[in-house]
XYZ file of C-alpha atoms in Angstrom:
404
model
C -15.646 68.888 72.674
C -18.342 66.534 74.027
C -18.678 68.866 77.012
C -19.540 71.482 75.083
C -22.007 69.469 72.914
C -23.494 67.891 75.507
C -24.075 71.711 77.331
C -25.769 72.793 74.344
C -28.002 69.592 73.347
C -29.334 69.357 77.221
C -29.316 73.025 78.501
C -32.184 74.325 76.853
C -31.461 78.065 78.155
C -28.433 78.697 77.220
C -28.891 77.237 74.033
C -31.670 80.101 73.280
C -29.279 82.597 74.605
C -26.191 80.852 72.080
C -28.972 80.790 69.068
C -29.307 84.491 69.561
C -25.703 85.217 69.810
C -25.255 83.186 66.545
C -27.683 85.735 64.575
C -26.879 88.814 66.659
C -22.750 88.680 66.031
C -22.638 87.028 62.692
C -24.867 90.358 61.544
C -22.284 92.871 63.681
C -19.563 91.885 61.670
C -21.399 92.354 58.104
C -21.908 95.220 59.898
C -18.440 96.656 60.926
C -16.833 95.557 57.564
C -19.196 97.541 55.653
C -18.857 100.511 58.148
C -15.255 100.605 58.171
C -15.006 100.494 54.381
C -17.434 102.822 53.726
C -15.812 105.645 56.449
C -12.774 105.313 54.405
C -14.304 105.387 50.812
C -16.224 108.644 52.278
C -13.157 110.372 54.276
C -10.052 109.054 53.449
C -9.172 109.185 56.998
C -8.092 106.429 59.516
C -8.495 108.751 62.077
C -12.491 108.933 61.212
C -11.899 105.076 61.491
C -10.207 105.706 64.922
C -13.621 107.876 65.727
C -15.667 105.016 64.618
C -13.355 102.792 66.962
C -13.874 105.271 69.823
C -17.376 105.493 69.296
C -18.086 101.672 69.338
C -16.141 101.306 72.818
C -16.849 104.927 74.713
C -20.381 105.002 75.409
C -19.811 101.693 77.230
C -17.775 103.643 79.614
C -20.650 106.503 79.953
C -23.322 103.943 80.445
C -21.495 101.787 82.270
C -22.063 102.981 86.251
C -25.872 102.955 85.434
C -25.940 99.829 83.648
C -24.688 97.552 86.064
C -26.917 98.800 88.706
C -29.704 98.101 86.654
C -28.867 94.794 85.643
C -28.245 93.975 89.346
C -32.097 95.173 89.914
C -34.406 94.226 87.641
C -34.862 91.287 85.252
C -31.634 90.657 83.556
C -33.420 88.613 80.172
C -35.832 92.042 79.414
C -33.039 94.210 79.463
C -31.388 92.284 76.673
C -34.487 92.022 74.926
C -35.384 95.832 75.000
C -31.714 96.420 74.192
C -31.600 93.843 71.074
C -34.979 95.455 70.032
C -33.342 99.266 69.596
C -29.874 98.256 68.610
C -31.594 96.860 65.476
C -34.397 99.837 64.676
C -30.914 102.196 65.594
C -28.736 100.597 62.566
C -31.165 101.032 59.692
C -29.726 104.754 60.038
C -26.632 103.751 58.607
C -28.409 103.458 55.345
C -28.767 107.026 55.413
C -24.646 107.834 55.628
C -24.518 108.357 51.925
C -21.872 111.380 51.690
C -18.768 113.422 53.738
C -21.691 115.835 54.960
C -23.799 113.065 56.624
C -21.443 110.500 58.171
C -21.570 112.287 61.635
C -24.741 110.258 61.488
C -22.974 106.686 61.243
C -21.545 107.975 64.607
C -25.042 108.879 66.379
C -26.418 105.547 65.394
C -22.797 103.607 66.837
C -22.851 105.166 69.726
C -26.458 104.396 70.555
C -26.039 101.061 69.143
C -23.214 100.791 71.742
C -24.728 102.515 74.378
C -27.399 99.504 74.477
C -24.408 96.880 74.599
C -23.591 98.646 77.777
C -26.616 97.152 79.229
C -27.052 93.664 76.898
C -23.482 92.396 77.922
C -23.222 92.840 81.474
C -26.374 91.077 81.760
C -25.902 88.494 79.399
C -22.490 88.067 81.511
C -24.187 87.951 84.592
C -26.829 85.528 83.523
C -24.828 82.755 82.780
C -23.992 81.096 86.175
C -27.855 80.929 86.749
C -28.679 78.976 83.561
C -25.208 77.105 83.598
C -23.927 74.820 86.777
C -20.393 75.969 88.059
C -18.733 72.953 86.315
C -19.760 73.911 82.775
C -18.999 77.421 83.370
C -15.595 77.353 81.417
C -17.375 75.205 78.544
C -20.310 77.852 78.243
C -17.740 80.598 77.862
C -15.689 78.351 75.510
C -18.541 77.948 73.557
C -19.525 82.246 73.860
C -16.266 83.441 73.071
C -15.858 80.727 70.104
C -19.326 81.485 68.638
C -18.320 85.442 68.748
C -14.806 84.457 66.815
C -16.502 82.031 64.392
C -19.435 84.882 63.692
C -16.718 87.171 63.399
C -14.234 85.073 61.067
C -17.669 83.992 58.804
C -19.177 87.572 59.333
C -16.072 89.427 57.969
C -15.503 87.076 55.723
C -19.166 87.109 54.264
C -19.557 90.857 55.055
C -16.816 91.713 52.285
C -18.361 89.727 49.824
C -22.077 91.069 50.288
C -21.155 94.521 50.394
C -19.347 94.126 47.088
C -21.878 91.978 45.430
C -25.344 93.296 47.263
C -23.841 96.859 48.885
C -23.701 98.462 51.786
C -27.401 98.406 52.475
C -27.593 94.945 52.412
C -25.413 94.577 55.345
C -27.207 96.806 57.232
C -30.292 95.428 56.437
C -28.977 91.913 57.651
C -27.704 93.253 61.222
C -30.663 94.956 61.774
C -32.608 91.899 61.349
C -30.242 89.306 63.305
C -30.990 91.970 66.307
C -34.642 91.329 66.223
C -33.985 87.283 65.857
C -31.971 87.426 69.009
C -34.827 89.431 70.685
C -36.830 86.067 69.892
C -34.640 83.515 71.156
C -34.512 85.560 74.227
C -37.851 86.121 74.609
C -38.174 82.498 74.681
C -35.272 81.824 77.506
C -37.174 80.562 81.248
C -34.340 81.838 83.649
C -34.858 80.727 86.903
C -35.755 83.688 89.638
C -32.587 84.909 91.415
C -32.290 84.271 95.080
C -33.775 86.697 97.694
C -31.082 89.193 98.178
C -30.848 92.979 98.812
C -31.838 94.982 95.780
C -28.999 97.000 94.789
C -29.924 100.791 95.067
C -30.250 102.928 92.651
C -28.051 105.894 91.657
C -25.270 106.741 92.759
C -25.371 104.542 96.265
C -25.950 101.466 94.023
C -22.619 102.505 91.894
C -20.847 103.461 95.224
C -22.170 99.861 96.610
C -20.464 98.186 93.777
C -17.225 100.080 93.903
C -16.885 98.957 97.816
C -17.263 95.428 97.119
C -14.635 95.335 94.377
C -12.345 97.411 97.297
C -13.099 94.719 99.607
C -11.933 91.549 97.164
C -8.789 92.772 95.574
C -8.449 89.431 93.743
C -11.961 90.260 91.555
C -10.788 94.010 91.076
C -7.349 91.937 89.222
C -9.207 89.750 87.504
C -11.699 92.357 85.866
C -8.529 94.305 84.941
C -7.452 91.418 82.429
C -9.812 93.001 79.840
C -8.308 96.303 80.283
C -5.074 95.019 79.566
C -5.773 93.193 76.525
C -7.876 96.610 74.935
C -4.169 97.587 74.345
C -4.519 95.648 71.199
C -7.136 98.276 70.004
C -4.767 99.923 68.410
C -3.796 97.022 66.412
C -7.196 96.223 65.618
C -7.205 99.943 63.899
C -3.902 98.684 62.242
C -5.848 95.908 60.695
C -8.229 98.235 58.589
C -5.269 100.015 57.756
C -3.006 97.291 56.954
C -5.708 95.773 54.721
C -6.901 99.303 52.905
C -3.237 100.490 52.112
C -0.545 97.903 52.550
C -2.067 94.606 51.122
C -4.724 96.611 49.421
C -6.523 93.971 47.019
C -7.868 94.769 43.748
C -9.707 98.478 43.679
C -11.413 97.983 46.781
C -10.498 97.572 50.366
C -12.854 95.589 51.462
C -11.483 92.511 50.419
C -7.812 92.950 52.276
C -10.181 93.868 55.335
C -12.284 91.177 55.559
C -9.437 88.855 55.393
C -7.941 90.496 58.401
C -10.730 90.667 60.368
C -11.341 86.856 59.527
C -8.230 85.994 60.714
C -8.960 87.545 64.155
C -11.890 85.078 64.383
C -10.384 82.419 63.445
C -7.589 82.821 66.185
C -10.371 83.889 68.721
C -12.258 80.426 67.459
C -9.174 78.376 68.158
C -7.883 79.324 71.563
C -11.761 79.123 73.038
C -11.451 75.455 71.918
C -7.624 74.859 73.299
C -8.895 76.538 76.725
C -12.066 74.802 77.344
C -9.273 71.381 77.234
C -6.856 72.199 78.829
C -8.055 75.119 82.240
C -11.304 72.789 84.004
C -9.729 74.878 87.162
C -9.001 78.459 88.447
C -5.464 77.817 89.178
C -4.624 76.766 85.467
C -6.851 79.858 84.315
C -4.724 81.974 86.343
C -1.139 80.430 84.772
C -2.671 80.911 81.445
C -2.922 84.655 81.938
C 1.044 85.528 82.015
C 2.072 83.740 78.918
C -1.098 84.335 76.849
C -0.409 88.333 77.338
C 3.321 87.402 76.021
C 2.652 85.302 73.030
C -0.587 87.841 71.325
C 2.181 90.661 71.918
C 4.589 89.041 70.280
C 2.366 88.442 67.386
C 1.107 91.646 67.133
C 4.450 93.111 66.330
C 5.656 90.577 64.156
C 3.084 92.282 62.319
C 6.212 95.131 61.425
C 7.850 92.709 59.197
C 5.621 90.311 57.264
C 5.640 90.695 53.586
C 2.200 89.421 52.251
C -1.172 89.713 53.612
C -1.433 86.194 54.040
C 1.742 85.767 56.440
C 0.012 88.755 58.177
C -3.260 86.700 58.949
C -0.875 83.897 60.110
C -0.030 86.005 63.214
C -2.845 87.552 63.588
C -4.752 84.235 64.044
C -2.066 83.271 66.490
C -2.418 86.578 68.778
C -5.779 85.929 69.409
C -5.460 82.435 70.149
C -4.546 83.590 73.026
C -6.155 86.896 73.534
C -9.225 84.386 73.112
C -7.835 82.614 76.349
C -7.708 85.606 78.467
C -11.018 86.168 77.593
C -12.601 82.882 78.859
C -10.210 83.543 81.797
C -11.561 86.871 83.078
C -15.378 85.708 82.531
C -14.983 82.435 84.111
C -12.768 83.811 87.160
C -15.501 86.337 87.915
C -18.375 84.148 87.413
C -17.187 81.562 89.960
C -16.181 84.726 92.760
C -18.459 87.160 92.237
C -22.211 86.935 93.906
C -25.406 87.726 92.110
C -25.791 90.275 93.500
C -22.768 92.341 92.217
C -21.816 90.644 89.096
C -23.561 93.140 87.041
C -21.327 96.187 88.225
C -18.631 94.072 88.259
C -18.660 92.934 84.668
C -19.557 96.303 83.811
C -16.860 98.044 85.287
C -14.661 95.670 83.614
C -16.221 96.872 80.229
C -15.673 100.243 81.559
C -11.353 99.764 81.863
C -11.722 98.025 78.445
C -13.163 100.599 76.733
C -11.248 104.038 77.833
C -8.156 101.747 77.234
C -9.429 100.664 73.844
C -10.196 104.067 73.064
C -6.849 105.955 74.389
C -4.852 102.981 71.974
C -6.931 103.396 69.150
C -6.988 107.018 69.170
C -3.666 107.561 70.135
C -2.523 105.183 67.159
C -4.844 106.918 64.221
C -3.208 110.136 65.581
C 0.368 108.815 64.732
C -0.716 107.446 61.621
C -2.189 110.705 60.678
C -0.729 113.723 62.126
C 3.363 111.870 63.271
C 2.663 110.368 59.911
C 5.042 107.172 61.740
C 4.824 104.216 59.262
C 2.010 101.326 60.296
C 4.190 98.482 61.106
C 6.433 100.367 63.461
C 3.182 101.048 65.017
C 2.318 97.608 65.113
C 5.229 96.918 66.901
C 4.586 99.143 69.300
C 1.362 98.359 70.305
C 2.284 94.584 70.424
C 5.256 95.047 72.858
C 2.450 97.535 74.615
C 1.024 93.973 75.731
C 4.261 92.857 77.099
C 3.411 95.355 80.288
C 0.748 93.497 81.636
C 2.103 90.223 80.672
C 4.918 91.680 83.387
C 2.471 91.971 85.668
C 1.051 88.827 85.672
C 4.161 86.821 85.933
C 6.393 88.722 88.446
C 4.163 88.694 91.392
C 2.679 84.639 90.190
C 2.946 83.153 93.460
C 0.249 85.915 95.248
C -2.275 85.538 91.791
C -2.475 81.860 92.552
C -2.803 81.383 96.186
């Protein structure tokens, strides 16, 4: 815990970058509890959820080529700026989904919304080892992927109440604003210039470039896949709105049952940043982490199938994401320390590229057996948890090559 005080009190860059993560996240999830509830109130439909889902992960993958070849060109801090700047004028829209007839427009502003995150994230995962020394690189993400779970535990939890108290609007309102904040805090941020290095190219020869390089060191192309393995749980996440709108429904409206849920997730995602930023100071205990941590948040997951109240449901799903949380310090810290400058943004965005067609097949996939197969939710549950089992397998069979 010191370390990661100590990181934040004396680096004063990253703590600008962490400020504007606070704001930014803690006004996404007002945001996506308010969404989600108000999709169902308007349709009925998890599957319009599952569209929502889609929506907030695809145009990652459409952007995602581009993106990375950008943020490997030009000035990593501007692009988050610019894309902070029209994430936040993009979700005032929302406040215009008022009926059935106009929520195709909750979608237009999502995927634009997302569609900038292709850009922000890559190069806010890029810029990291230039602001933070390699030894603190595993207490920076600690401290990222902690904020994000705390933001979304107090967001969700928050989120529900304002939208019942204040509205929809409200929410909105706030996530528009926490965008612009974060634009701030950036805008403030000295990063030091990157080293003299080949520009990467533009087009497709700069996506091409990329591609090569991640041919050439088989152990990065592994590691960005951890991601991509863990989006298997978007179909739980899908289960949650489900699970908290129609099986431990609370009182007349669903936002309540929700927001618990989705609170839960943070809280799990809080605690496992904390219990890896003790116990994995090196690659080779990152890398045994990754086996077991797959193998535990599955198991979770599909207890899911057979707990009776919505509090014993929270239980595990704080405990899955414990250690989901863990494999996603792992994958961020593993490529930070192996992958140059020069290529980390393609990298990291191909590795947001695997996570979100895999998010999206899971999530859609599962709204379409909830829907059309009509199969009952915790079944599903338990499907999609043992679904994490398979890379969990992976992982651990061949253990002796992943930590040479």
């Amino acid at each position: 815990m010191r370390t990661l005080i100590t990181l934040i009190r004396e680096n004063r860059n990253f703590r600008l970058l962490w400020f504007g993560q606070i704001v930014s996240q803690l006004g996404d999830w007002f945001n996506v509890v308010a969404l989600y509830a108000l999709l169902f109130e308007l349709t009925g439909s998890a599957t319009a959820v599952a569209g929502m889902m889609v929506m907030q992960l695809l145009p990652v993958a459409i952007v995602g080529p581009i993106s990375g070849v950008i943020v490997d060109r030009f000035d990593r801090r501007r692009i988050m700026i610019a894309a902070d700047i029209v994430r936040g004028a993009a979700v005032l829209g929302l406040i215009l989904v008022r009926s059935a007839d106009t929520v195709w427009l909750a979608y237009v502003v999502t995927g634009v919304m997302v569609a900038c995150s292709g850009f922000f994230e890559p190069a806010r995962s890029a810029t990291v080892p230039s602001i933070v020394p390699r030894e603190q690189l595993v207490a920076a993400n600690a401290i990222s992927t902690g904020t994000w779970s705390a933001m979304l535990a107090i967001g969700a939890s928050l989120g529900g109440g304002v939208t019942v108290l204040l509205g929809r609007d409200a929410a909105f309102v706030i996530n528009a604003l926490s965008f612009f904040i974060s634009a701030v805090f950036l805008w403030r941020m000295r990063v030091p210039a990157r080293a003299a290095t080949e520009r990467a190219a533009l087009g497709l020869q700069g996506v091409l470039d990329g591609l090569s390089y991640m041919r050439r060191h088989g152990d990065v192309a592994r590691i960005a896949l951890i991601k991509g393995g863990w989006a298997i749980v978007g179909g739980a996440l899908l289960l949650l709105t489900v699970f908290g709108d129609r099986i431990f429904r609370i009182g007349d409206s669903s936002d309540a049952g929700i927001g618990i849920l989705f609170a839960a997730r943070g809280i799990g995602a809080f605690a496992g940043s904390l219990i890896i930023s003790l116990i994995a100071a090196r690659q080779g205990n990152l890398i045994r982490l990754i086996a077991p941590a797959y193998f535990v948040a599955g198991a979770c997951y599909a207890a899911l199938a057979i707990v009776p109240t919505i509090w014993f449901a929270a239980a595990v799903v704080i405990a899955a994401h414990v250690f989901g949380s863990m494999l996603w310090v792992a994958s961020n810290v593993l490529l930070q320390m192996r992958v140059p400058d020069e290529f980390r943004g393609r990298v990291f965005s191909a590795e947001l590229i695997v996570m979100a067609l895999v998010q999206s097949a899971v999530a859609y996939s599962t709204a379409v057996a909830l829907e059309m197969w009509h199969v009952d939710p915790r079944v599903l549950a338990a499907l999609v948890g043992l679904g994490l089992w398979v890379p969990a397998a992976i992982w651990a069979i061949p253990r002796r090559k992943h930590t040479s």
